[in-house]
């Protein structure tokens, strides 16, 4: 797979390195006078940046753990019991993944801020305000955001986990809980993977850092990084120094994950695995489970939906709690509304298609036995998740403006091509991670069996492999599409002049004078994204063979 | 301490299924007995075993282990409280634990110290010949080794009941026989009551003190291995325990001494073939001849001249005659010959009457040769024609004959 | 091959060709709705030959002018410019922050022709790094506002001014709005004052610098803002959220940019405006890339002249009627829009961007660590 490695190097490694190298050699990119210095690294370890980094570290760890603590039981309930409404859980989790992180943060803020909706509804709870608008709220929100990752990883593993391990434990004297504790180590690779990606995503998150954390005067590393770049003149080397710390911090969860895997593969499912049987819940248990899960989704999805909608329905400078459509009508009167949306949709489609393809390949490689090469790729992918979008974008500018690239006639900066490449590169790691769960349950023998029975390579792949992963592929596609559709930091730095994507237009409105219109635009864009999701899923339901949709779930009950 | 088992009218239907997996099955197992449940896939044997284990709940009836009712329509004792152990078809060794830890886990219920558990586990592994593999992980062991670890795990806690779910079916053929002997000897040494399920009748006969034959959720016969073999209760049992073939026959008349004269008929190339068979006393308990020489046990139905019946022929019930030997009862043509080392196994086509397989002879005859056959009443069983004659997926090589 | 395999093949083919078709359409759509750089010479205007002076050089191909702008009326302006001159423009309309990041990061191989944004500190900074074309002045007549914000080395050209130091207040709750900075320190306004965060809101640093300039120095200014903070100063990221807080009732006085404040009065009749004494001038200006090709620089100069022409000023004043268009012109003979309060009674000051620009990082950091937190 050398071609694949070359692609990875060009689109991920190179921009990341270009940025990181600034910390020690600013002169290389005309950002300082020294060819080699450690000042910036030292600087990033002191003062307010150090505080920000420490904050980010403990917040991200907590968020990842919360994600697991909430995600595991929900995955268990949905996969192994007869909890009512379990069919909706998976969809709800994907929906949560599709939301940009600033949306829930804004929603919560509007709910609990002074003179926010909560107070206007008559609920005078200052403790809620100070809880949410502070470290607790940040950890809560980032933790909620990590739940889908845990859920997906654990569900995929559970789907492949047959009943016999638990049965064997029970007949040899373990009660239900002891049997559960026994199989958790079998699920350990999935669990560690979920923790790793949760950590990396949390530490690079800007949505929450910029809204909730900022307004609570609690600084996170990403925000400090943005400040370093956003100040004028920008201090790229300092930002690069901080980025080093972020990148190094992901080596810890990766190390733990490697230990959990211990040279094994993620694969649990074998053809002989007996299908797990769902545990029937008593009426009371079912009611309790459904209530708790519903409450969870209320927090995860309901609040941000509320926040966005209320922000867009309240008048721009209206002082009352009256709803109005004025923002939406102003939005539609704005000229040039459709262009960015169309453009972003196109970018989204292209990026999603390419990313899912590459992500699948990467997931396959990651799910084989661990070698030095796959370990390196794992690290590269996870480290690039840990870097915030702005770093990625700046890295692209640096990498593709080097004199050497000009000499090679690679004149890509400020072209659509480079923007799409950057989108692909930034979506690829999470995409690959999300696919690893299901891809690792594939067996080579499935494909081989198809081939020995007369199918050519492509058809063998299509008949034996694709059905098993078709659903996760579709979901990964949608996830990437929505991410790109509403993506901001990379777009801001790399978009081709004259062709603004949707987020630029939204940001324009939000940050300047037209806050309500901006929110309306954000809601509209989100609605369009969800409409696309609905269309694609509907098409999948209609067109995909019935057998495809059944795979991966426990069938009985 | 070996426990007796009592199954009374056990019924279970899986949710969403049309027919019941087990229909009113009743069975009694004396303590220390090795019981084999034999049947094809879908017969309910796995379900019965899982109900015994407590992994499945029953719908009605009752299950008792020892003096304790562990399941009836209302209550259900969970598996961990039934003091049993189990060997699984796919080993079910926990992949993240070494062989030693897998075995030691089963001792936890005895509340011994950690080190004591490990010492005992090590000695048990030694008994199954795996002491040098104690620190290996399951994925580093071969299938046979894994199954031996599973066996050690099942034996170590000295439970009153051991359940075995087709433990040999995933092993290579050559390994199967050796493992069978190991299981048989180790389990009997332990003295526990054992319930073992399989679809392989040879395995069942080799292992069992007592056999129960299941067909589509119904226990159709239960008894000692010899009993089941020599006195099959239904054509299905006969078929499942190994037939060379079946012939539809009609009772022509009475021979002396309770024997019946039978004719077998069919069509070959449009012409009717009718063969008169020697007088056979039906060996099975399922039928008897009417008349003064009939047995006084009152078992089975009565056959009169003119009745239709089914003759099930075991491989031991048909002899291949050398040319120029005694007068044959039937003549046929050799369709296939297979060398078995100690002799030859033949498939013989009987024109108009079908095919017999598994016919053994020391001498060789070639494909296409015409041969004569004699029937031995000891190896033939007669059933009334209205007995259930549907085919099941059996492992016996005999195809059904259609008249 | 049996029928199921064939069916699969068909399905697969359909899926793949669908994806390919989609991508092709996408790329086609992309390239038709935008013009890529990398030596493309496409023109976006249909009025190709209707050029006035010097639209195409003798080399025969017209190079597009890349405009980096943060102004609300920029797309109206660039369209009008192309229509008038035939010079194609590629507009990178963005917030000032990303624009500056792009300029700084692409120093090795800059792609921009000119930068148009509010706040001269950034331009002074760019000039100090030698990134701006110096010594050129358009042939227009500046009024006193314009001349007071022109740089000595003519490295950038002012195009309009807004003011920092305007107070937007809630007319229902505030009957006697303050007119001095010192007034904000009093307990009358405890917990009622809001302003923007300079690290997120470009126009806010000039407000802070202006206060420091007025009070006599950095430490005096730090003391002032510390007092405000202990008087309950509330910080929001930018104009929008701060004004939102005003209408929500979270604050009663908002220190925002004049254009934002004036725009707010259109939709909320409860907002009144008052200038503090003195108000700091916040110019918008255009700077031309020193490293651009002569052809691009020539086009950029044309652009500046167009912006400062009568036609251009009309576009500026109509392009963003509730936002950036609410500026005070810097040319003689051009009047501001009628909705703008007169500057006749307002005292204004300028802060020297060259001295204050270099301190922006330190002061913003201090502000962030001490006031925002």
Short mmCIF file of N, CA and C in Angstrom, two decimals, chain C residues 15 82 90-91 128 201 210 242 264 271 308 334 354:
data_model
loop_
_atom_site.label_atom_id
_atom_site.label_comp_id
_atom_site.label_asym_id
_atom_site.label_seq_id
_atom_site.Cartn_x
_atom_site.Cartn_y
_atom_site.Cartn_z
N UNK C 15 -23.90 2.13 -8.66
CA UNK C 15 -23.44 2.95 -7.53
C UNK C 15 -22.19 3.72 -7.88
N UNK C 82 -15.70 45.41 -11.27
CA UNK C 82 -15.47 44.60 -12.47
C UNK C 82 -16.34 45.08 -13.62
N UNK C 90 -11.19 38.30 -7.61
CA UNK C 90 -11.49 37.15 -6.75
C UNK C 90 -11.52 37.65 -5.32
N UNK C 91 -12.68 37.51 -4.72
CA UNK C 91 -12.87 38.10 -3.41
C UNK C 91 -12.75 37.06 -2.31
N UNK C 128 5.33 47.61 8.93
CA UNK C 128 6.60 47.41 9.61
C UNK C 128 7.31 46.18 9.09
N UNK C 201 -12.54 40.64 18.82
CA UNK C 201 -13.18 41.73 18.09
C UNK C 201 -12.14 42.74 17.69
N UNK C 210 -7.25 53.73 22.60
CA UNK C 210 -7.70 55.12 22.69
C UNK C 210 -7.87 55.57 24.13
N UNK C 242 -22.57 41.38 22.04
CA UNK C 242 -22.69 42.47 23.03
C UNK C 242 -24.00 43.21 22.85
N UNK C 264 -28.09 48.87 15.03
CA UNK C 264 -29.00 48.29 16.01
C UNK C 264 -30.23 49.14 16.21
N UNK C 271 -33.11 51.58 21.56
CA UNK C 271 -31.68 51.86 21.72
C UNK C 271 -31.38 53.30 21.40
N UNK C 308 -12.81 55.18 -4.01
CA UNK C 308 -12.88 56.56 -3.55
C UNK C 308 -13.54 57.48 -4.56
N UNK C 334 -18.43 64.30 0.19
CA UNK C 334 -19.27 63.11 0.37
C UNK C 334 -19.83 63.13 1.78
N UNK C 354 1.36 53.06 14.70
CA UNK C 354 2.73 52.52 14.73
C UNK C 354 3.21 52.31 16.14
#
